[in-house]
Short mmCIF file of C-alpha atoms in Angstrom, two decimals:
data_model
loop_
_atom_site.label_atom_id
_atom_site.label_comp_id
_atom_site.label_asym_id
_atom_site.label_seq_id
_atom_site.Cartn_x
_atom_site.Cartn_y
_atom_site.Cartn_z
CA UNK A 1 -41.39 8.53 -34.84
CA UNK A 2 -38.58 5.77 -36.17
CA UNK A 3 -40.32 2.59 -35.94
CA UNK A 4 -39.56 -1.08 -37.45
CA UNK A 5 -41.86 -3.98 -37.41
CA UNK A 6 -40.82 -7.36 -37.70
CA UNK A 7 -42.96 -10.21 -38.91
CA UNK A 8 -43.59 -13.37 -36.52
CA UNK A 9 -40.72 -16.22 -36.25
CA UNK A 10 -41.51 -19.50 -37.33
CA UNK A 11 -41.38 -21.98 -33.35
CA UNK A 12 -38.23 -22.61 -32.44
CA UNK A 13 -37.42 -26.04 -31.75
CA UNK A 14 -34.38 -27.66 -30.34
CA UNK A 15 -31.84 -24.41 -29.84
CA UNK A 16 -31.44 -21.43 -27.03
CA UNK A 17 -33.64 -18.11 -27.76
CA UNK A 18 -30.07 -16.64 -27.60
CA UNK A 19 -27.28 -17.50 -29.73
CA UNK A 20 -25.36 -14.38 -29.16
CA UNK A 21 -23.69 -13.28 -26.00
CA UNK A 22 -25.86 -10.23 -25.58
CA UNK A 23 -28.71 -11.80 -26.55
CA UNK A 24 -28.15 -13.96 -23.45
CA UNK A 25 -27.36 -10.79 -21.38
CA UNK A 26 -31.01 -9.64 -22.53
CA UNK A 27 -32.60 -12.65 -21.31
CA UNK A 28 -30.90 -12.78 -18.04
CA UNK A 29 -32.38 -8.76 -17.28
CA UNK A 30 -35.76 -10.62 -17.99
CA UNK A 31 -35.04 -13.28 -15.14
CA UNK A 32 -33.72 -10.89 -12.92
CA UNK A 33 -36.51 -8.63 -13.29
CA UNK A 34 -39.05 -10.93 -13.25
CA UNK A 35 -40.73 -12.21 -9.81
CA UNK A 36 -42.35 -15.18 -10.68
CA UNK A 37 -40.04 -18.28 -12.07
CA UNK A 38 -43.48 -19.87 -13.20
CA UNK A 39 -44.67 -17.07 -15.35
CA UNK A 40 -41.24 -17.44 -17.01
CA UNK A 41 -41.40 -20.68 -17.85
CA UNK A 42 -44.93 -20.10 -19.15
CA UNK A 43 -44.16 -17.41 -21.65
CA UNK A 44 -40.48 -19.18 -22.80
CA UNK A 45 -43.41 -22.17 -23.72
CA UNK A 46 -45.52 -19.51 -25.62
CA UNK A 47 -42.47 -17.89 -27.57
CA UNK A 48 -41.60 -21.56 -28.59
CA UNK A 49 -45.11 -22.57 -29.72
CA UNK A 50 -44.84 -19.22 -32.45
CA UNK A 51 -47.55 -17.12 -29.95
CA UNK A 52 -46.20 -13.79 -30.54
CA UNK A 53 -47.41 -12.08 -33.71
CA UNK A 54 -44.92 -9.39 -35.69
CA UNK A 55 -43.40 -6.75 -33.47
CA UNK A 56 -42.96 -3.66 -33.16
CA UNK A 57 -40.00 -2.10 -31.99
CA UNK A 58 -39.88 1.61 -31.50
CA UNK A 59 -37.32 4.44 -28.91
CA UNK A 60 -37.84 3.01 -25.43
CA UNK A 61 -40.80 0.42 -25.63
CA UNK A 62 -41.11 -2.97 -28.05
CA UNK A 63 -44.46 -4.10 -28.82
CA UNK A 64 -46.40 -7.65 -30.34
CA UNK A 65 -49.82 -9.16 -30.33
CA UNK A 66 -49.48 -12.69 -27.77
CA UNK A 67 -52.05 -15.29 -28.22
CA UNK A 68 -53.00 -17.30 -24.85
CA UNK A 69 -53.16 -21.27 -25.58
CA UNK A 70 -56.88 -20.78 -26.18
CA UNK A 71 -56.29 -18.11 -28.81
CA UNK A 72 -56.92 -15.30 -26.46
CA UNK A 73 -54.77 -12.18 -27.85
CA UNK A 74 -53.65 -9.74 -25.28
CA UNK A 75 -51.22 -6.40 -26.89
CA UNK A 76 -47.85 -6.95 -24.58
CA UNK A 77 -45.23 -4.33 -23.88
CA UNK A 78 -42.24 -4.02 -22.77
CA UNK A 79 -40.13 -0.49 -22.18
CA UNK A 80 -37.01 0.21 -21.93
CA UNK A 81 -34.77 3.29 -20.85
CA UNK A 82 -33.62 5.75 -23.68
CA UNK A 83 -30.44 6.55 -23.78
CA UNK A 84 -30.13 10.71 -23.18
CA UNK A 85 -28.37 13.22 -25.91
CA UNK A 86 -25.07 13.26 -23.01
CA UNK A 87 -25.05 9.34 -23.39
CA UNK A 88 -25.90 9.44 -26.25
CA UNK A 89 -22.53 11.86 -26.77
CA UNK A 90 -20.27 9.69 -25.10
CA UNK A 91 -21.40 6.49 -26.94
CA UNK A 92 -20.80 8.34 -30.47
CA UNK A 93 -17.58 8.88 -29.07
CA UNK A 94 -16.25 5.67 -27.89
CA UNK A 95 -17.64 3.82 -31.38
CA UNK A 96 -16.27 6.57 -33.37
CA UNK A 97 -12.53 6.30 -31.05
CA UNK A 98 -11.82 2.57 -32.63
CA UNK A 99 -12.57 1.90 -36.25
CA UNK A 100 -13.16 -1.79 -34.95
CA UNK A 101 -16.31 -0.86 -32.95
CA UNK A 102 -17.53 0.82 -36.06
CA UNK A 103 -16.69 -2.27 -37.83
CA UNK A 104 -18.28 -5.01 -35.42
CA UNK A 105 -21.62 -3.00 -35.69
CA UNK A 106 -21.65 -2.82 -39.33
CA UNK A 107 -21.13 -7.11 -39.20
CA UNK A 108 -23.83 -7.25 -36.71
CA UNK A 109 -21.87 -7.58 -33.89
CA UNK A 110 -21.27 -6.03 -30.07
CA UNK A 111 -18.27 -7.47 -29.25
CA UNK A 112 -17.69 -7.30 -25.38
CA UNK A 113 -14.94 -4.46 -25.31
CA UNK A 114 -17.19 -1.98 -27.06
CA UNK A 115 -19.78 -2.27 -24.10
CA UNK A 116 -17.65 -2.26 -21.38
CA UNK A 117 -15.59 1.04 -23.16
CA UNK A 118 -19.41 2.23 -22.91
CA UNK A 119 -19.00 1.26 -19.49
CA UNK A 120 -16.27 2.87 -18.50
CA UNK A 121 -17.66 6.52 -19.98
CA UNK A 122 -20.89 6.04 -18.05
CA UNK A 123 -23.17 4.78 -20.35
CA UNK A 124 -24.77 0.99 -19.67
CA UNK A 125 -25.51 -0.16 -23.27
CA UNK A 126 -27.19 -3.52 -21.94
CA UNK A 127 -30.06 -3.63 -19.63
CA UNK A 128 -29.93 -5.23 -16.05
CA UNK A 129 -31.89 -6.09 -13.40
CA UNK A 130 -35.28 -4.00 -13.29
CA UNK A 131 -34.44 -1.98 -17.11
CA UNK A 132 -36.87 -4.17 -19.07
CA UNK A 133 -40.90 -2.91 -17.41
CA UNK A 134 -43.84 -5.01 -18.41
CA UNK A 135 -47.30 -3.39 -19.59
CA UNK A 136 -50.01 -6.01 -20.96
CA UNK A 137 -53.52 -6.26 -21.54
CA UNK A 138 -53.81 -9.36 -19.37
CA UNK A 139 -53.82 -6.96 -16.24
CA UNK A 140 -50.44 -8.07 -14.71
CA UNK A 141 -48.53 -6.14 -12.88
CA UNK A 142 -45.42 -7.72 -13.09
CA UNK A 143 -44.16 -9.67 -15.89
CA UNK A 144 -46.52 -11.95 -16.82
CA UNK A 145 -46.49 -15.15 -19.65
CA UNK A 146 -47.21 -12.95 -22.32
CA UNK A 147 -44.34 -10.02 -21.51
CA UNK A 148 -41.63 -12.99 -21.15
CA UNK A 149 -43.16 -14.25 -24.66
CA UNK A 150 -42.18 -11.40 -26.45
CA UNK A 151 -38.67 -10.51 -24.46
CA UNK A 152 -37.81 -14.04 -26.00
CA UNK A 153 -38.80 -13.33 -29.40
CA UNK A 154 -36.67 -9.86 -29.43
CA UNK A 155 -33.76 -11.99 -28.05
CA UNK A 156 -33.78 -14.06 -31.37
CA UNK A 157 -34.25 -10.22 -33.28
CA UNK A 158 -31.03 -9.37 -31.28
CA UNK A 159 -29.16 -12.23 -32.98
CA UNK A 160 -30.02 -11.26 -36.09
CA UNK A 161 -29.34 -7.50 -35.86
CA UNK A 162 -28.35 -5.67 -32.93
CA UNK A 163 -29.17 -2.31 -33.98
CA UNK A 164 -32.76 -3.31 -32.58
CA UNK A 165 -31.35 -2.82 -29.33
CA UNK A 166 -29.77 0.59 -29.79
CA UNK A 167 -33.69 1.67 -31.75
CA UNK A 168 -34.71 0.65 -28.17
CA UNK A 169 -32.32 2.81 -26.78
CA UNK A 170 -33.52 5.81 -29.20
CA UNK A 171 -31.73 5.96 -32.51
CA UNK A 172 -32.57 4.33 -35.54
CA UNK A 173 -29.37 2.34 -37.86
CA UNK A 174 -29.24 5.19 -40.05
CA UNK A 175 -29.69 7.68 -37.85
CA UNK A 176 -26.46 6.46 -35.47
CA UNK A 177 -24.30 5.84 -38.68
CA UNK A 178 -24.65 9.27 -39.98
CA UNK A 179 -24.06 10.48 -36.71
CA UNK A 180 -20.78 8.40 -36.71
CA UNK A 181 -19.97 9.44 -40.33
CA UNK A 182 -19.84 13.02 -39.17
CA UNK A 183 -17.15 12.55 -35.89
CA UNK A 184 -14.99 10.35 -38.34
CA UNK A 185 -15.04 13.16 -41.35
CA UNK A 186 -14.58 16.11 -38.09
CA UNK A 187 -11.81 14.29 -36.78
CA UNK A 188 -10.21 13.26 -40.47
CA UNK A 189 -10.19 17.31 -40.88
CA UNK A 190 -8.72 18.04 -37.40
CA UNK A 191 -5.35 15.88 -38.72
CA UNK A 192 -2.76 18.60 -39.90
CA UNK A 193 -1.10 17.97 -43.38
CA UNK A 194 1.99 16.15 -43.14
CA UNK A 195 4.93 18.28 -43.39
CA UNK A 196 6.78 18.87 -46.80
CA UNK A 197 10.40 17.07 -46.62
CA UNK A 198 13.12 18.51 -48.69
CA UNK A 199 15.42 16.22 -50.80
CA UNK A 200 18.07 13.84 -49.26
CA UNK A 201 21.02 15.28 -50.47
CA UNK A 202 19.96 18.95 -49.86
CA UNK A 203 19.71 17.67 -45.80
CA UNK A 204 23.06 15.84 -45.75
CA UNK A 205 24.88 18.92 -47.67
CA UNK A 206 23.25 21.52 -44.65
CA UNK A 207 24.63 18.81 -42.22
CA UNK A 208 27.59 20.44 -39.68
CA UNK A 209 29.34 17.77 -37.95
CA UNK A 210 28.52 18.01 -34.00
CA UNK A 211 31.07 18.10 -31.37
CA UNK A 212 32.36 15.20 -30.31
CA UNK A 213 31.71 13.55 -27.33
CA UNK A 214 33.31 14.15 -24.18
CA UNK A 215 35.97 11.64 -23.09
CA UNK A 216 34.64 9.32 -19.99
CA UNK A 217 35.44 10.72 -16.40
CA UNK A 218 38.32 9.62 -14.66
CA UNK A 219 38.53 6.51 -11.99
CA UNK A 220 37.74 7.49 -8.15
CA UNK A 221 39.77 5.70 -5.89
CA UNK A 222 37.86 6.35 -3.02
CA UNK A 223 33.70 7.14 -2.42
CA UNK A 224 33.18 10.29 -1.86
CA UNK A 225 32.11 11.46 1.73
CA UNK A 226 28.07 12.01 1.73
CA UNK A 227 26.73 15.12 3.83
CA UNK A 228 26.13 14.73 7.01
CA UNK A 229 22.17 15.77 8.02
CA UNK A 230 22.17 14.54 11.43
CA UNK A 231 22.40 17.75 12.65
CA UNK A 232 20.79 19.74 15.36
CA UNK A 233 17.86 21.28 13.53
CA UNK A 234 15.20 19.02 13.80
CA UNK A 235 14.40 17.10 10.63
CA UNK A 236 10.92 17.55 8.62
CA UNK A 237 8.24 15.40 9.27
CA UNK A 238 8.33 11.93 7.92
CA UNK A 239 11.92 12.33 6.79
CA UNK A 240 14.21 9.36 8.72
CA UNK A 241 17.44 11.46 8.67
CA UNK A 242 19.37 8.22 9.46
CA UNK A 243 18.11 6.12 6.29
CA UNK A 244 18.16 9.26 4.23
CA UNK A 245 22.15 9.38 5.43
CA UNK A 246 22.83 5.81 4.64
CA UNK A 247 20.58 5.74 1.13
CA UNK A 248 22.90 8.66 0.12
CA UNK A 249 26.39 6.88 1.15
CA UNK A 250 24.72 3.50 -0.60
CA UNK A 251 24.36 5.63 -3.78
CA UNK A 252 27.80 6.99 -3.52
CA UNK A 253 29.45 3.56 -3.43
CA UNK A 254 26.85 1.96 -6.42
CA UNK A 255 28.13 4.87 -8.40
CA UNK A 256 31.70 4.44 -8.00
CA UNK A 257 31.45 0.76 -8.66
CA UNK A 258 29.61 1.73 -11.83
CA UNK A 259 32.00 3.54 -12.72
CA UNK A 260 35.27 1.51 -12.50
CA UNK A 261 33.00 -1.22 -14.78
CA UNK A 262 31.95 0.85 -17.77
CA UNK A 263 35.95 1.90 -17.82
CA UNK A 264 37.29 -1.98 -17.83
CA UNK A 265 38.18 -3.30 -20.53
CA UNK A 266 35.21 -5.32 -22.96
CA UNK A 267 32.52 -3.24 -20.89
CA UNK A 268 30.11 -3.22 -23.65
CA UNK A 269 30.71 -7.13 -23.96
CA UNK A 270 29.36 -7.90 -19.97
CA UNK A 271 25.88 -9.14 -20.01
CA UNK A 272 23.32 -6.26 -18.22
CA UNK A 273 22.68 -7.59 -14.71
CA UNK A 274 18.81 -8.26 -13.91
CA UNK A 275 16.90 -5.64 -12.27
CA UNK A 276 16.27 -7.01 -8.59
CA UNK A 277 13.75 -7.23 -6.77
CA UNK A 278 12.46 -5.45 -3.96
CA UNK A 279 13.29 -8.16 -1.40
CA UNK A 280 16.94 -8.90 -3.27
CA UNK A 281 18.00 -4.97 -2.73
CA UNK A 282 16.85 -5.05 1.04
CA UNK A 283 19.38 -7.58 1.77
CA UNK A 284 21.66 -5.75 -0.48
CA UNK A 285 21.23 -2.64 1.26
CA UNK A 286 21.65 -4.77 5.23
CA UNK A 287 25.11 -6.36 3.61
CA UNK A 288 26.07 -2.75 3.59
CA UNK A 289 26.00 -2.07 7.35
CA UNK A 290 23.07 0.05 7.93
CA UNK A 291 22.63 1.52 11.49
CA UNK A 292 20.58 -0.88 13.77
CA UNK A 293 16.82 1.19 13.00
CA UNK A 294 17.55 1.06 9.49
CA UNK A 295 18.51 -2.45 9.05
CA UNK A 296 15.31 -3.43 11.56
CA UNK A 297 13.01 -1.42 8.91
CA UNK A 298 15.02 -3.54 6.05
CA UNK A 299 13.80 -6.42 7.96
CA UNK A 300 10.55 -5.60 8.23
CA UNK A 301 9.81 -4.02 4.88
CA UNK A 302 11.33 -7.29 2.80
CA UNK A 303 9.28 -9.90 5.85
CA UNK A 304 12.74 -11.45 7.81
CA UNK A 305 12.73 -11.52 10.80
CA UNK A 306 16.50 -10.21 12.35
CA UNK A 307 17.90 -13.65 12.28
CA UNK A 308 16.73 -14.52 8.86
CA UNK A 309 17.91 -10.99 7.52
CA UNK A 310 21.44 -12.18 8.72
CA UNK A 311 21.30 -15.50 6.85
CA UNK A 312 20.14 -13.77 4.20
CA UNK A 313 23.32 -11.19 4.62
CA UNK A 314 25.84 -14.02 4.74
CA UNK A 315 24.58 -15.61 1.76
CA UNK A 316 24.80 -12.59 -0.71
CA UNK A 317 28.20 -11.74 0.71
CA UNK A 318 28.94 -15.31 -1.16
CA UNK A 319 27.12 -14.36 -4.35
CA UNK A 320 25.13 -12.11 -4.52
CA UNK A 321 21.95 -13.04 -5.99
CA UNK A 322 22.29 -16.66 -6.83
CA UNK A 323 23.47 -17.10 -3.23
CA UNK A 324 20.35 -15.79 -1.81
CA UNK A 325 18.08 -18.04 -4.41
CA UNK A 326 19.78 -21.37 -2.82
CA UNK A 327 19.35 -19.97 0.60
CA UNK A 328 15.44 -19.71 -0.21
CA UNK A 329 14.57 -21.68 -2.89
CA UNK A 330 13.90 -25.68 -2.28
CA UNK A 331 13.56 -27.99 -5.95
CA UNK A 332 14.24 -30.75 -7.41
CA UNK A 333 16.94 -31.10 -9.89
CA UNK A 334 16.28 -33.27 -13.33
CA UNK A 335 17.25 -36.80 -12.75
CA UNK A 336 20.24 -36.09 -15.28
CA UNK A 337 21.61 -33.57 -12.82
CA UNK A 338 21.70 -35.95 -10.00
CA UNK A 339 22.96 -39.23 -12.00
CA UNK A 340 26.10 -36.57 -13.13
CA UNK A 341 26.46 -35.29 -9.24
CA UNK A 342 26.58 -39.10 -7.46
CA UNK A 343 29.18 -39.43 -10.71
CA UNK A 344 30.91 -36.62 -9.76
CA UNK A 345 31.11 -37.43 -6.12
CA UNK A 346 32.49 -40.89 -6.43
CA UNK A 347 35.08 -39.42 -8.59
CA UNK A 348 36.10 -36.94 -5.56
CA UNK A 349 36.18 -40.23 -3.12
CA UNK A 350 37.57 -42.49 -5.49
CA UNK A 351 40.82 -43.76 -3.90
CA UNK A 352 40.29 -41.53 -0.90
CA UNK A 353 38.66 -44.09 1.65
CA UNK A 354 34.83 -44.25 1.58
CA UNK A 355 32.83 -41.44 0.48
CA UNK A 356 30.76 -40.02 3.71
CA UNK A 357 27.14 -40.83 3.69
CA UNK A 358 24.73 -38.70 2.41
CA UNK A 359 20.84 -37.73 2.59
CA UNK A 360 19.79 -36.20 -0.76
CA UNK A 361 16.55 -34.13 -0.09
CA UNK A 362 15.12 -32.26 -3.24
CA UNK A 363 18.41 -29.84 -4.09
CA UNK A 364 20.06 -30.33 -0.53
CA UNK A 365 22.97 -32.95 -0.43
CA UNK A 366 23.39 -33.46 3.35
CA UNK A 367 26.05 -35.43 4.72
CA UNK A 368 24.82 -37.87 7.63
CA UNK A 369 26.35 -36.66 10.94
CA UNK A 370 28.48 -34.19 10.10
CA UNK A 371 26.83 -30.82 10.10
CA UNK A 372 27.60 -30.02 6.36
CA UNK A 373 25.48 -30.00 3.05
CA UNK A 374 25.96 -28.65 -0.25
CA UNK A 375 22.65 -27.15 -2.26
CA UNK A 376 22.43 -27.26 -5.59
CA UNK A 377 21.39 -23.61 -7.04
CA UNK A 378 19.44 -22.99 -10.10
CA UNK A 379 22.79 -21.56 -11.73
CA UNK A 380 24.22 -24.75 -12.24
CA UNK A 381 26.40 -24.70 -9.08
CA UNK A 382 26.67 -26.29 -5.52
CA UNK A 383 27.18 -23.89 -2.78
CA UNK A 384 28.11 -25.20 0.73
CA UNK A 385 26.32 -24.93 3.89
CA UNK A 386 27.47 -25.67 7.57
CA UNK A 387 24.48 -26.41 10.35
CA UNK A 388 25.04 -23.67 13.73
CA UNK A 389 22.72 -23.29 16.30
CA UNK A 390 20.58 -25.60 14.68
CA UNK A 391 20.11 -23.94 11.67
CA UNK A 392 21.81 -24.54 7.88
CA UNK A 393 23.82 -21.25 6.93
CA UNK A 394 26.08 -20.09 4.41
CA UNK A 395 29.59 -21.10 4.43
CA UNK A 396 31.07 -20.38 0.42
CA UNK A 397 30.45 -19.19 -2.31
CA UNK A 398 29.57 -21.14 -6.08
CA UNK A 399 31.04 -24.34 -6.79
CA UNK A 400 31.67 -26.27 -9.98
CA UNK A 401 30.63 -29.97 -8.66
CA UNK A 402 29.87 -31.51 -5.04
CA UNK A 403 32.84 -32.84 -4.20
CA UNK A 404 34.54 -29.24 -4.28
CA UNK A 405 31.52 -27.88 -2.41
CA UNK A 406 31.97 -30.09 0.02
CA UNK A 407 35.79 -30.07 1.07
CA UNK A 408 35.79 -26.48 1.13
CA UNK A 409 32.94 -26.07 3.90
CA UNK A 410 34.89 -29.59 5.58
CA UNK A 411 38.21 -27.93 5.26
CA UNK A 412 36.55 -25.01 7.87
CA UNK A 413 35.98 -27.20 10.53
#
C-alpha cells in the first residue's frame, strides 16, 4: 500500500494553520463537520502546542500519535473518501486537457479553476461538510480534541505539498504523473502530421484567374409587394399571420433602402451604423405602421405603454436613434457645455429684445411659461420639445445650438 509519513512540525506561533486557499477549504470541512465548537478550539490549542507526533498519510485515512496535556497519547484518525477509477478518469482528463493544471501541480499548487473544471465533470476534489470522519482512541464519537489536532497539522502538510491530498484521495505523486504522462504522449500521437506544402512559385504558376465578380444589382424604385397569408386556411399554431405579414413587408423596405446605400456614391466611406437594441427596433418597427395587435405587442414586448410607444414614434421620426436617447435619457452636461450654450443663447437674443426666461434642469433647457424646451442629446445637439396634454413631446429634429432649437419649435406655434 502507497504510504508517506511525515515527521512532527515544530508549534506554530503567531500565523493561520492555512496559508493556502485550499488549505483553508480543508479546515472549514473540519468546522462544518464537527459538532462541538469547544472540542475545536481544544485540538487547534493542541496542534499549536506541537501535540501531534509524525503522520501518516495513506489512500482514504491520515493517521498521527496526539498527546493529551498530561502526556496521555491516544492514535487519531481521520478518513477520507477515495476517489473511484471513473473519477479518477475524468480527473486525469481535465489535468491532462490544460498544460497549466499540469503545471500548477508540479509548483505545488491547485489553483481554483482546476477544481472547479473537476467540478464541472463530477468529481469534488476538496472535501465538504461531513467528508473528513473521526476514529480515535479517546472513545469519541464525533470529532474530538485530538481528531481536530491532527486535521490542523495536515492543513500545514497541504501548504507545503498538495499531492498529500490527492494520496488521500488514492494515488500516490508518482503514480498520478505517470498516469498523466501517458494521456499527454496518447494524445501527442493522435495529432496527424502536418501536411507537406509545395513551393511558392509552383502554387502561383497552377493559379487560373477566377471569374470576376458579378456587377451589383440594379436600383428598385419601388418595394416589392410581400405575399399575402391572411388567407382563409387557418394559420398553424403559434404563427401570428398578421406580424408574420408586416415582418415580411418591414424586410422588404430595409432591403431596398440597403440597397440604394451600398450603390451611392463613397458607400464604403459611411461609418457602419450600431447594431440596435431590442427596445430601439420596436419603436422602429411601430414608426412603420403596424396593424393595431401588432403595434400593442411592440408595446408590450419593449415595456411602453400605448402613449409612451407614440412619443417614442414621434421622436425617431426626428432622428432616429439619437432622437429616442433625448426622449429617455436625463444628464447633466459638463459645465463647459453649458457656459458655451448660455453663450450661444445670448448671441441668438442679442439685439432681439430680452432673451425669454429659462429653467435649466440637468440637459432640459425649459423656457418659463411658454410650453417649449430644448434637450440637449448626448450627440452634441439640442433637439426641441413642445409641452401637449401635459406632457413634453417631440417637435424637430437635431440642432446645432439652442437658440436654433428653440425658434424652430417657437416658429410652430
Amino acid at each position: 500500500m502507497t504510504e508517506r509519513t511525515f515527521d512532527a512540525l515544530p508549534p506554530v506561533v503567531g500565523q493561520a494553520f492555512a496559508q493556502s486557499w485550499w488549505g483553508r477549504v480543508w479546515l472549514q470541512a473540519l468546522e462544518d463537520t464537527a459538532l462541538d465548537g469547544r472540542q475545536v478550539k481544544a485540538g487547534r490549542r493542541l496542534a499549536r502546542c506541537a501535540a501531534v507526533g509524525a503522520v501518516s498519510v495513506r489512500p482514504g485515512r491520515i493517521t498521527a500519535i496526539v498527546h493529551d496535556p498530561d502526556g496521555t497519547p491516544y492514535r487519531s484518525d481521520v478518513m477520507v473518501q477515495q476517489l473511484g477509477a471513473d473519477d479518477w478518469d475524468r480527473l486525469l482528463d481535465v489535468v491532462a486537457d490544460r498544460a497549466g493544471h499540469i503545471a500548477a501541480l508540479l509548483d505545488r499548487d491547485i489553483p481554483p479553476h482546476l477544481v472547479e473544471d473537476a467540478a464541472a465533470a463530477g468529481v469534488e476534489l476538496l472535501p465538504g461538510i461531513g467528508d473528513l470522519e473521526p476514529e480515535c482512541g479517546c472513545g469519541a464519537w464525533d470529532h474530538c480534541p485530538h481528531t481536530v489536532a491532527l486535521c490542523h497539522l495536515v492543513a500545514r502538510l497541504l501548504d507545503q505539498d498538495p499531492f498529500v491530498l490527492l494520496l488521500m484521495r488514492g494515488r500516490a505523486e508518482q503514480e498520478l504523473l505517470d498516469e498523466l504522462q501517458a494521456r499527454t504522449t496518447r494524445a501527442a500521437a493522435s495529432i496527424p502530421e502536418p501536411a507537406v506544402g509545395v513551393p511558392a512559385r509552383e502554387a502561383f504558376a497552377a493559379y487560373e484567374p477566377l471569374p470576376g465578380l458579378p456587377g451589383p444589382p440594379p436600383p428598385v424604385d419601388v418595394t416589392g409587394r410581400p405575399p399575402v397569408l391572411t388567407t382563409g386556411t387557418p394559420a398553424a399554431p403559434g404563427v401570428d399571420v398578421e406580424a408574420l405579414e408586416f415582418l415580411i413587408a418591414d424586410a422588404a423596405a430595409r432591403a431596398r433602402r440597403l440597397l440604394a446605400e451600398a450603390l451611392a456614391p463613397a458607400h464604403e466611406l459611411t461609418p457602419v451604423p450600431a447594431e440596435l437594441t431590442l427596445r430601439q427596433d420596436a419603436v422602429r418597427l411601430a414608426a412603420a405602421g403596424p396593424p393595431d395587435a401588432v403595434a400593442a405587442r411592440l408595446a408590450a414586448g419593449c415595456g411602453y405603454g400605448r402613449a409612451d410607444l407614440a412619443r417614442a414614434v414621434r421622436a425617431w421620426e426626428h432622428g432616429g436613434p439619437a432622437a429616442l436617447a433625448v426622449l429617455e435619457e436625463e444628464w447633466t452636461p459638463g459645465p463647459e457645455v453649458l457656459a458655451r450654450a448660455r453663450a450661444g443663447w445670448a448671441e441668438v437674443w442679442e439685439g432681439d429684445g430680452k432673451a425669454p426666461g429659462l429653467r435649466v434642469t440637468r440637459n432640459h433647457w425649459t423656457v418659463v411659461g411658454a410650453g417649449v424646451q430644448v434637450r440637449y442629446g448626448r450627440d452634441g445637439g439640442w433637439w426641441p420639445y413642445r409641452k401637449e396634454g401635459g406632457r413634453w413631446q417631440p417637435a424637430g429634429g437635431r440642432e446645432r445650438d439652442p437658440g436654433a432649437a428653440l425658434a424652430h419649435v417657437l416658429a410652430q406655434n
